[in-house]
Tab-separated table of C-alpha atoms in Angstrom:
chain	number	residue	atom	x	y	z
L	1	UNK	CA	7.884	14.616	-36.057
L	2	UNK	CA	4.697	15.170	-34.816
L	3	UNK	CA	1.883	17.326	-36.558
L	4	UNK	CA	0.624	19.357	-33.110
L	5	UNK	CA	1.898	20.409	-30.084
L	6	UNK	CA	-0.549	21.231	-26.698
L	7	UNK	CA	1.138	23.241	-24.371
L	8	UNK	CA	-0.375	22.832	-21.079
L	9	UNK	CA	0.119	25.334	-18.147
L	10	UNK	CA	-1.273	23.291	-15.072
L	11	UNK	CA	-2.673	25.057	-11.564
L	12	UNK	CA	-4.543	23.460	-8.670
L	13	UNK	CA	-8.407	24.248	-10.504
L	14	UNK	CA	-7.295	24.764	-13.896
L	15	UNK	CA	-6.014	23.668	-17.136
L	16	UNK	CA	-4.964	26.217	-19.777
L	17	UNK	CA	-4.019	25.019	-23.522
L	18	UNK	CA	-2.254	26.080	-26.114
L	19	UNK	CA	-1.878	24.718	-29.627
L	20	UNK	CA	1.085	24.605	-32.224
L	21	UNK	CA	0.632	23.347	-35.958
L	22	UNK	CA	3.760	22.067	-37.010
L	23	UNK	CA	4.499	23.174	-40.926
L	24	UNK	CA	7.124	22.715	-43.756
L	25	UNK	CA	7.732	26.545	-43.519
L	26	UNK	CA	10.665	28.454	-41.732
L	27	UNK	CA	10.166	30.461	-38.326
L	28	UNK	CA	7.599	28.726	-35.342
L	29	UNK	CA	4.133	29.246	-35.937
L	30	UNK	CA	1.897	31.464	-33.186
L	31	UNK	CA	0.598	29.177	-30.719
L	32	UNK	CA	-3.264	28.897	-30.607
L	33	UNK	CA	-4.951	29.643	-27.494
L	34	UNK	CA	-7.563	26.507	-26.600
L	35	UNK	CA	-9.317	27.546	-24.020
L	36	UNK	CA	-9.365	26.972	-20.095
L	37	UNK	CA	-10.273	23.575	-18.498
L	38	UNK	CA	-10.946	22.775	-15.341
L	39	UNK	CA	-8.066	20.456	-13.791
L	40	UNK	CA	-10.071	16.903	-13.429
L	41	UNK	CA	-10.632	14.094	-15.621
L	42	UNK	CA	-13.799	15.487	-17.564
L	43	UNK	CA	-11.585	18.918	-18.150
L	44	UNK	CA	-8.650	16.905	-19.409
L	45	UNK	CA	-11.403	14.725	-21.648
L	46	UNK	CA	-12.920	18.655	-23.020
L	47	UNK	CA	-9.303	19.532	-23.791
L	48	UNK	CA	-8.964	16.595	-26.043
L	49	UNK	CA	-12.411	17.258	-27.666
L	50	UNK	CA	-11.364	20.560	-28.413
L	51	UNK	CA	-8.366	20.128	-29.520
L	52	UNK	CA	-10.145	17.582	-31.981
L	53	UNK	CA	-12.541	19.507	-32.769
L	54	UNK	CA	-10.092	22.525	-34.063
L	55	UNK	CA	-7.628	20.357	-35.971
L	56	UNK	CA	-10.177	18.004	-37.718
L	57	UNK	CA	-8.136	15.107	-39.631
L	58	UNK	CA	-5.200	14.990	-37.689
L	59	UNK	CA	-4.919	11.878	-35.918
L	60	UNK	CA	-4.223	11.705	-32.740
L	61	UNK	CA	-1.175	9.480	-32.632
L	62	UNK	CA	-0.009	12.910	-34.073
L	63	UNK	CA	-0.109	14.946	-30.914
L	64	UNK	CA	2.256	15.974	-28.007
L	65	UNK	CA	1.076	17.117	-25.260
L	66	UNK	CA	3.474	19.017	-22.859
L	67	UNK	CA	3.241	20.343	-19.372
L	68	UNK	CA	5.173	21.458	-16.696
L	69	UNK	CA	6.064	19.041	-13.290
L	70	UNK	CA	3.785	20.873	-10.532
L	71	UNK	CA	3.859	17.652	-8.243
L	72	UNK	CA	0.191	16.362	-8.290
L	73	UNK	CA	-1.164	19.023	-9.889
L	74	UNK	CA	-0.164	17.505	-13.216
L	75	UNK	CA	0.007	13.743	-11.833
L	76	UNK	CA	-4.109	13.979	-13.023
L	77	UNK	CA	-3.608	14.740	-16.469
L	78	UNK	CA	-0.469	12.752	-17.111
L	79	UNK	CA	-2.378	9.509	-15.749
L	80	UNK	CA	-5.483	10.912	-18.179
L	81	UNK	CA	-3.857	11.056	-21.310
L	82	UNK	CA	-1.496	7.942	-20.719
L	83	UNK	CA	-4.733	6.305	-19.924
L	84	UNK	CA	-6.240	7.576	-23.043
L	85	UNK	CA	-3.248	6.116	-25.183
L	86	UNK	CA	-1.855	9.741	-26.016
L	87	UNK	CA	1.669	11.122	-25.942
L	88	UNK	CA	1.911	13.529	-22.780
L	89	UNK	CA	5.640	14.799	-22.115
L	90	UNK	CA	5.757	15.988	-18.144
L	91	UNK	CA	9.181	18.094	-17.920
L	92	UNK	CA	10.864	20.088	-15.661
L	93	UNK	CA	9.491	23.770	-14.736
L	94	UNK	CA	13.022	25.262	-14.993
L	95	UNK	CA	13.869	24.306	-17.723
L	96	UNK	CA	11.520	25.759	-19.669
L	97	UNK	CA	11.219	28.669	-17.893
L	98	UNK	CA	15.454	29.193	-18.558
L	99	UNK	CA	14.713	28.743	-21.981
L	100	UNK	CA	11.955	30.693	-23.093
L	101	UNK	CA	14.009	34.195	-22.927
L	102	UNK	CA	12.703	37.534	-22.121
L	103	UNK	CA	9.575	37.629	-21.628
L	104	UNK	CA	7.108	40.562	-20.236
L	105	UNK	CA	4.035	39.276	-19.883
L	106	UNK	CA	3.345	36.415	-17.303
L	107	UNK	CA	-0.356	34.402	-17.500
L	108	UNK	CA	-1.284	31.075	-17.642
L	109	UNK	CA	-2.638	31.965	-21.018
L	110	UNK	CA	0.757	33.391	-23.135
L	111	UNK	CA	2.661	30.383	-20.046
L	112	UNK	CA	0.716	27.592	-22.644
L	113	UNK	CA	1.719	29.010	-25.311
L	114	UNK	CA	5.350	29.100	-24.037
L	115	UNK	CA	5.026	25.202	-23.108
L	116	UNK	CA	3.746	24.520	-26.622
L	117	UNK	CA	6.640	26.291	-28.284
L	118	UNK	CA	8.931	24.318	-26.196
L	119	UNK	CA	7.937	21.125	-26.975
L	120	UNK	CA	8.227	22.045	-30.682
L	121	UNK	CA	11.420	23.264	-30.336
L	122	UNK	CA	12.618	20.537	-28.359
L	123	UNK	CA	10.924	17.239	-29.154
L	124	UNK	CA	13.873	15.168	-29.477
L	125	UNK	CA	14.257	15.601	-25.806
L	126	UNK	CA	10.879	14.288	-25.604
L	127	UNK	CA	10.341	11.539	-22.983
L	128	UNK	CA	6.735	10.011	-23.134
L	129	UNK	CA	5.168	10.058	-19.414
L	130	UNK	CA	4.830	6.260	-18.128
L	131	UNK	CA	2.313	6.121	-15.084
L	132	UNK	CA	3.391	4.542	-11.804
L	133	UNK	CA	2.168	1.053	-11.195
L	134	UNK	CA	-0.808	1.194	-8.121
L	135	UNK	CA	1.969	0.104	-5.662
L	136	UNK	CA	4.080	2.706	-5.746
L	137	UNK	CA	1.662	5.533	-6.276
L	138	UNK	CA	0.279	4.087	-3.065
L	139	UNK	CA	3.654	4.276	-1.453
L	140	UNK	CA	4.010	7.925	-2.800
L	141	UNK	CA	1.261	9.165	-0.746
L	142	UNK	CA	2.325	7.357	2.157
L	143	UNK	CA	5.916	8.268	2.116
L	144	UNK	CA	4.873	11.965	1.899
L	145	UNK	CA	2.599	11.963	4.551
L	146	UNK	CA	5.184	10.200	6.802
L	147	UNK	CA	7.849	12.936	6.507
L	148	UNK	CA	4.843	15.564	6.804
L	149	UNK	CA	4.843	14.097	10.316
L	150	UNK	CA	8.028	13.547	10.970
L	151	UNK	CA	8.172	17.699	10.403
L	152	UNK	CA	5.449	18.082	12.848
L	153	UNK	CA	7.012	15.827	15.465
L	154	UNK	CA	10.427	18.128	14.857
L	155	UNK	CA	8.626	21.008	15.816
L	156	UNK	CA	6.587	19.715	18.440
L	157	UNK	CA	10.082	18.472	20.043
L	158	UNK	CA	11.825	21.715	19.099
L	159	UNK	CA	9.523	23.632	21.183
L	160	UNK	CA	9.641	21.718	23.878
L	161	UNK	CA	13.412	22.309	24.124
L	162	UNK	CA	13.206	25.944	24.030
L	163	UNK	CA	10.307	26.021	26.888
L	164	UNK	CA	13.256	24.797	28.990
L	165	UNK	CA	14.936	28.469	28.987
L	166	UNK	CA	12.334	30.904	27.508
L	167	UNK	CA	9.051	30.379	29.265
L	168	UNK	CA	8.531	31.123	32.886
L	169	UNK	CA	7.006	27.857	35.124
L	170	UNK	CA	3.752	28.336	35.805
L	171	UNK	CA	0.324	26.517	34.933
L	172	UNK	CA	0.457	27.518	31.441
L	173	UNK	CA	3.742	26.136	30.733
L	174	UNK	CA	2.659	22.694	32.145
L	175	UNK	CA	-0.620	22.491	30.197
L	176	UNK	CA	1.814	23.679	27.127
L	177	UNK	CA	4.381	21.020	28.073
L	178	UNK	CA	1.454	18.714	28.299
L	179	UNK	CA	-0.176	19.300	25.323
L	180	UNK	CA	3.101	18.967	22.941
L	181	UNK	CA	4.210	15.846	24.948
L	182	UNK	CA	0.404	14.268	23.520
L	183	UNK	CA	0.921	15.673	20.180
L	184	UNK	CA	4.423	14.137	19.931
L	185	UNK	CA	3.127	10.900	21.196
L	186	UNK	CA	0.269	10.906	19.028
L	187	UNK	CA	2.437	11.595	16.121
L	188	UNK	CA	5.398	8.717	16.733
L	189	UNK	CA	2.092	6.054	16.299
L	190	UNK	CA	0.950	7.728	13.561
L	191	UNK	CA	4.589	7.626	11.745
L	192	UNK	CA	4.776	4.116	12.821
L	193	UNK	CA	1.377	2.749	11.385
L	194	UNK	CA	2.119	4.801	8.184
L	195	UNK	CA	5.262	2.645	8.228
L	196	UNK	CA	3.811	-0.359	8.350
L	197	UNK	CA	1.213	0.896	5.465
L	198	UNK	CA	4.180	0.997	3.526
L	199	UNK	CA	5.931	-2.387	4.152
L	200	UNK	CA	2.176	-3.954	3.593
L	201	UNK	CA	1.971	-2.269	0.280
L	202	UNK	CA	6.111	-3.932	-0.396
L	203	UNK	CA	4.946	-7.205	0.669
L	204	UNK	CA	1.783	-7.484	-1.284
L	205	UNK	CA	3.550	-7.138	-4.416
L	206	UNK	CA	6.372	-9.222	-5.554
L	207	UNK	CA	8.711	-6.975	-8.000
L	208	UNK	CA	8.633	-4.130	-5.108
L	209	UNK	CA	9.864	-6.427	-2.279
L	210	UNK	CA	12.537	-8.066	-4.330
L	211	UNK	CA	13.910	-4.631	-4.897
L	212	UNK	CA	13.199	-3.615	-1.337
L	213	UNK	CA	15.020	-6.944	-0.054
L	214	UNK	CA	17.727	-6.045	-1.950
L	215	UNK	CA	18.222	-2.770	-1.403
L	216	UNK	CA	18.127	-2.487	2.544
L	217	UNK	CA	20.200	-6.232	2.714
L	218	UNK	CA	23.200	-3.162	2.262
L	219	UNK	CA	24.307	-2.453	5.374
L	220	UNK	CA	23.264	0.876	6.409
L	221	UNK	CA	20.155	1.304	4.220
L	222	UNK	CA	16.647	0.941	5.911
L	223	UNK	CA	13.685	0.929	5.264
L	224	UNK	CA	13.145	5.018	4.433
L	225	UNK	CA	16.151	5.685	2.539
L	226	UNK	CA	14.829	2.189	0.491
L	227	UNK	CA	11.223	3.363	-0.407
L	228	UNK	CA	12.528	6.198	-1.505
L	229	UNK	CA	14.809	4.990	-3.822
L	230	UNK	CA	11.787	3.210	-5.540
L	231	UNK	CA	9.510	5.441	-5.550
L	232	UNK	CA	11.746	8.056	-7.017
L	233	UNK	CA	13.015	5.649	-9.975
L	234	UNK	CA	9.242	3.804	-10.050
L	235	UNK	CA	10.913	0.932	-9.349
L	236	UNK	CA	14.568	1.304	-11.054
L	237	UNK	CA	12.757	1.442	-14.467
L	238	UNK	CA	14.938	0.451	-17.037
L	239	UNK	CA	15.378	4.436	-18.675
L	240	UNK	CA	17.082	5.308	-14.665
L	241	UNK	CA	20.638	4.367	-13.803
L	242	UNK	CA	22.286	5.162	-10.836
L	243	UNK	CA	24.180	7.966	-12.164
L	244	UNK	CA	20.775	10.324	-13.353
L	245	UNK	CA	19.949	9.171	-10.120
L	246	UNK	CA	23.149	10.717	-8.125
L	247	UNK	CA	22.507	13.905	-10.434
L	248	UNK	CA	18.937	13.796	-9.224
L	249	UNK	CA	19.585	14.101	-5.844
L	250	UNK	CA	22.547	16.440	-5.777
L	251	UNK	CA	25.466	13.732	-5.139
L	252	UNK	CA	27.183	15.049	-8.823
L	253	UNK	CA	29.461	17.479	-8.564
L	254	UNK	CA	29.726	19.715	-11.287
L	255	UNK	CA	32.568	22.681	-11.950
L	256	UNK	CA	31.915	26.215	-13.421
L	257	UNK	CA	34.867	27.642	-15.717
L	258	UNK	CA	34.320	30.580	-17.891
L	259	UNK	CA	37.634	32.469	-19.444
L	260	UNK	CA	40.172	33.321	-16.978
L	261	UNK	CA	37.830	34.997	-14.384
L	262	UNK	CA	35.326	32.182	-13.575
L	263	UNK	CA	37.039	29.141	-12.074
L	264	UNK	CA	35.400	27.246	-9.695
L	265	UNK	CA	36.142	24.172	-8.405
L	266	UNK	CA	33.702	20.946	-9.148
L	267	UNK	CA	30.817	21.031	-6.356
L	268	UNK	CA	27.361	19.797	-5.861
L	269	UNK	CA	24.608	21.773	-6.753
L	270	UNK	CA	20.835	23.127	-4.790
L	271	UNK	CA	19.240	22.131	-7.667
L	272	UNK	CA	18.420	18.482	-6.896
L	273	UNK	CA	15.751	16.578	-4.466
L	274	UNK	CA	16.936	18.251	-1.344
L	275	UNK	CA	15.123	15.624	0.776
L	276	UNK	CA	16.108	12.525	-0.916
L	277	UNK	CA	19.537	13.974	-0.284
L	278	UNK	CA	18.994	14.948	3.087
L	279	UNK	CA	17.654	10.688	3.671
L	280	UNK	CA	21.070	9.688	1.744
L	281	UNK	CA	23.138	11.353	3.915
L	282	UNK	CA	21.496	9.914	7.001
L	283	UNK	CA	21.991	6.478	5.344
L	284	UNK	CA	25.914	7.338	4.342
L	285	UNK	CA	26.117	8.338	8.258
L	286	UNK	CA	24.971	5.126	10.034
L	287	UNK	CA	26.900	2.624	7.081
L	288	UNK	CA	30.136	4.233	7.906
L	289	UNK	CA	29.377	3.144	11.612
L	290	UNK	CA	28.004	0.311	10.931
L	291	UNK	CA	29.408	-1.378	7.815
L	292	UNK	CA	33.202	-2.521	7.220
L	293	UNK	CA	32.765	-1.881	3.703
L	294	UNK	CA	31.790	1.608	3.711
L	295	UNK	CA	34.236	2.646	6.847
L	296	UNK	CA	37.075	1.513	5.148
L	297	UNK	CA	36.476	3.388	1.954
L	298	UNK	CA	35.589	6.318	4.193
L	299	UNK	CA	38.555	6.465	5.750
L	300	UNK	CA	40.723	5.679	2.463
L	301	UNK	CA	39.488	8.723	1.389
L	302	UNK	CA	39.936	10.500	3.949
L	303	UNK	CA	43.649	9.792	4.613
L	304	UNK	CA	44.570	10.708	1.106
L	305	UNK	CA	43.357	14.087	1.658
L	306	UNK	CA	39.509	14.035	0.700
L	307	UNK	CA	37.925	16.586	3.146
L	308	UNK	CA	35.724	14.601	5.042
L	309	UNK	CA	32.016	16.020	3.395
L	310	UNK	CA	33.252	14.963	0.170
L	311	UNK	CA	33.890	11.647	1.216
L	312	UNK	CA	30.998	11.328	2.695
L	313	UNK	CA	28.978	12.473	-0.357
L	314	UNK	CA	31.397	9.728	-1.980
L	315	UNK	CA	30.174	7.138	0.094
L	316	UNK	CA	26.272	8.187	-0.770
L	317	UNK	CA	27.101	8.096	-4.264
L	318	UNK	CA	28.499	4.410	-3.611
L	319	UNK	CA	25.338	3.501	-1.777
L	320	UNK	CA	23.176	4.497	-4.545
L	321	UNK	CA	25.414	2.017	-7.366
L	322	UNK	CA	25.691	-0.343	-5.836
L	323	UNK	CA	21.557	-0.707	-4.389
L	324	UNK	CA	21.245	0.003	-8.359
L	325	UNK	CA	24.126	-3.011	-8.833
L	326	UNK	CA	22.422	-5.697	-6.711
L	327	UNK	CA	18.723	-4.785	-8.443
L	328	UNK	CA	19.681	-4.788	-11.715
L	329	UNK	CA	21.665	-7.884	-11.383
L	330	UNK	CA	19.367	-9.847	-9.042
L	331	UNK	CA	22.006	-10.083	-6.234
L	332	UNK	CA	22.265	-9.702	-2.085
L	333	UNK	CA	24.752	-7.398	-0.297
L	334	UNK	CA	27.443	-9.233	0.987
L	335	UNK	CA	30.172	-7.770	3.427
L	336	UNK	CA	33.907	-7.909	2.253
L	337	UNK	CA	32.491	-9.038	-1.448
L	338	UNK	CA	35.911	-6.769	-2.894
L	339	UNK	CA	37.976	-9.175	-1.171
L	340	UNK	CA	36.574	-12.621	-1.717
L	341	UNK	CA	35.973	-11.323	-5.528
L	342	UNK	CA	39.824	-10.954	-5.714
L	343	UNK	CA	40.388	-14.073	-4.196
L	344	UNK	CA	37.949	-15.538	-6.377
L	345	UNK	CA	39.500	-14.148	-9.526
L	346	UNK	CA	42.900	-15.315	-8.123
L	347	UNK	CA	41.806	-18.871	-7.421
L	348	UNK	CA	40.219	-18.973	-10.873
L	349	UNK	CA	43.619	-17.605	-12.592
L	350	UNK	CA	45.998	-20.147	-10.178
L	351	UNK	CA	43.684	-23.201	-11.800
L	352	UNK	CA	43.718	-22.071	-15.146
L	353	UNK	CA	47.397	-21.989	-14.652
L	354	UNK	CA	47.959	-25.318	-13.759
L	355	UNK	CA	45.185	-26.455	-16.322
L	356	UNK	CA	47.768	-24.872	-19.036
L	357	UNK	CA	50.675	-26.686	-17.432
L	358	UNK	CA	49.023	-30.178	-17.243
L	359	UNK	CA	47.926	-29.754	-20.620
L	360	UNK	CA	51.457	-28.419	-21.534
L	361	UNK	CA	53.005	-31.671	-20.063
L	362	UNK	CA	50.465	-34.292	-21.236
L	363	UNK	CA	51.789	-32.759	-24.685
C-alpha cells in the first residue's frame, strides 16, 4: 500500500492538489490542501517539490498520484510524472464523481481532496498511466483534427441543402452559395492531406503498420475505423482485449433488474465513446455489403429473429474480435476462413483416421 495519496483536480490553467497520509489507524484521514499549480511542466515539477517538501522522508516510490481524465488537460501531467518515474493513476471523471456521495460544496480545492480520498479508498483498482509511444500521440492529434473537419464540411454541406428551399435567389444567395462551395472544397483537401499525415506517421513505424495491415486486410474496415482502433487501445497494448474494448465503445449490452418492478431487457448503453461507435457502425454497414463473411452472419441473425440493429451491433462487435484476433495472433483476414478451417479440421481428422487403421493393420 502506498504511504501518500495526491489528489489532483486538473483545469485548462491550473493544477490543484490535495494530500492523504495513509496510517495504521481506523477512519480516512482529512486530505491536506497543497496548494494551486499552474497546469505546465514547471507547475507539475512545484507540485512534486511541495509535496516533498511537506512529507520529508517518504520516498517517492511511495506516492500515488490521481487525477481525473479531462482529455488533454491531464495528458501534460500524466506524461510529467510518468516521465519523472512516479506512479500517476488517470481515471474516469464519473466514476469518482458517482462515488464520492453527497456533497455540498463544489471547488477545485475540496474536488482534490475528493480525488485523493478516492484513490485511497480504491487503490487496488489502481492502473499506473503508461504514455503513448510518439506515433500514436502524433496520430491522436491528427485523427481529431480530421473529424473536426469532417464536422465543418457537414455543416458547410448541410447549409447548402437548406439554401435550396429557405433563401430567396438573389445576389446574396449566390455569393453565399459561393462562399460554402470554397469552404467545402477547401476542407475535402485539407481532410485528405491530414489523411495522408496519418498513413506517413503508420508507415514510418513498423509495429503501427503491421497492426494497421492487419486490421483494414478485413473486409470492410478502412483506414478511419483502423486508426482508431489503435489509437484508442495505444496499439492493442497487452492490458486491452477486445471485449473492454466493445464495452468501451458501447457495443455491450447490459440489462437492469431490480425486484419485481425494474426489468429491463439487456441493451447498450450512452455511456461509451459515442464517436468510435458512430465509425464502427459505418464499418459494420459497408462489410455487410461488401464482405461474404459478415453478410452471411448478418442475415443468420436476422432470420432467426434478431431485429436487425442488434445484429448489426453483432456484426461490430465481430469486427472488433476478430481485428483484435488477427493482431494478437500475427495473422491476415481471409474470406470464407470458417469454412476452409472446418475442412481443414476434417481433412486432419480423415488422416489421422486412416493413420490409426494402417497402424491397426500393420499390428
Amino acid at each position: 500500500m502506498k504511504k501518500i495519496f495526491i489528489g489532483v483536480d486538473v483545469s485548462k490553467k491550473k493544477l490543484d492538489a490535495s494530500v492523504i497520509l495513509a496510517q495504521n489507524q481506523e477512519g480516512i484521514p482529512a486530505p491536506e490542501y497543497v496548494g494551486q499549480f499552474e497546469n505546465s511542466r514547471g507547475g507539475c515539477t512545484q507540485m512534486v517539490k511541495a509535496v516533498g517538501r511537506k512529507y520529508k522522508g517518504i520516498d517517492p516510490a511511495e506516492w500515488l498520484f490521481c487525477v481525473e481524465t479531462t482529455g488533454s488537460y491531464s495528458r501534460l501531467i500524466c506524461d510529467t510524472m510518468s516521465e519523472k518515474g512516479l506512479v500517476i493513476w488517470r481515471e474516469n471523471a464519473l466514476q469518482i464523481k458517482w462515488s464520492k456521495g453527497v456533497v455540498r460544496q463544489k471547488d477545485d480545492r475540496t474536488d482534490s481532496g475528493i480525488i485523493a480520498e478516492y484513490a485511497m479508498r480504491h487503490e487496488d483498482r489502481c492502473v499506473p498511466y503508461v504514455p503513448d509511444s510518439k506515433p500514436v500521440k502524433e496520430l491522436k492529434e491528427l485523427y481529431a483534427y480530421r473529424e473536426k473537419l469532417v464536422a465543418d464540411r457537414r455543416t458547410y454541406k448541410n447549409r447548402l441543402k437548406d439554401m435550396k428551399g429557405t433563401m430567396p435567389s438573389g445576389d446574396a444567395k449566390d455569393e453565399i452559395r459561393d462562399g460554402l462551395e470554397k469552404l467545402v472544397a477547401v476542407t475535402d483537401r485539407l481532410i485528405k492531406k491530414a489523411e495522408q499525415s496519418m498513413l506517413e506517421i503508420i508507415d514510418g513505424d513498423p509495429a503501427l503498420h503491421d497492426s494497421y495491415a492487419r486490421v483494414t486486410s478485413i473486409v470492410g474496415v478502412g483506414m478511419v475505423t483502423a486508426v482508431g482502433m489503435i489509437i484508442h487501445t495505444n496499439n492493442f497494448r497487452e492490458d486491452t482485449d477486445s471485449r473492454k474494448f466493445c464495452c468501451y465503445c458501447g457495443l455491450a449490452p447490459f440489462r437492469e433488474q431490480s425486484g419485481t418492478s425494474v426489468d429491463k431487457k439487456a441493451a447498450v448503453r450512452h455511456l461509451s465513446n459515442l464517436q468510435m461507435k458512430a465509425t464502427l457502425s459505418q464499418a459494420a454497414l459497408v462489410a455487410i455489403k461488401h464482405n461474404p463473411d459478415m453478410l452471411r452472419y448478418f442475415l443468420r441473425l436476422v432470420n432467426s429473429g434478431k431485429h436487425r440493429n442488434i445484429a448489426l451491433n453483432n456484426v461490430k462487435c465481430k469486427l472488433v474480435h476478430i481485428a483484435f484476433s488477427l493482431v494478437r495472433n500475427g495473422q491476415y483476414y481471409e474470406l470464407f476462413h470458417e469454412e476452409k478451417r472446418k475442412k481443414a479440421l476434417e481433412q486432419q481428422r480423415i488422416q489421422q483416421r486412416m493413420a490409426e487403421a494402417a497402424s491397426l493393420a500393420e499390428s
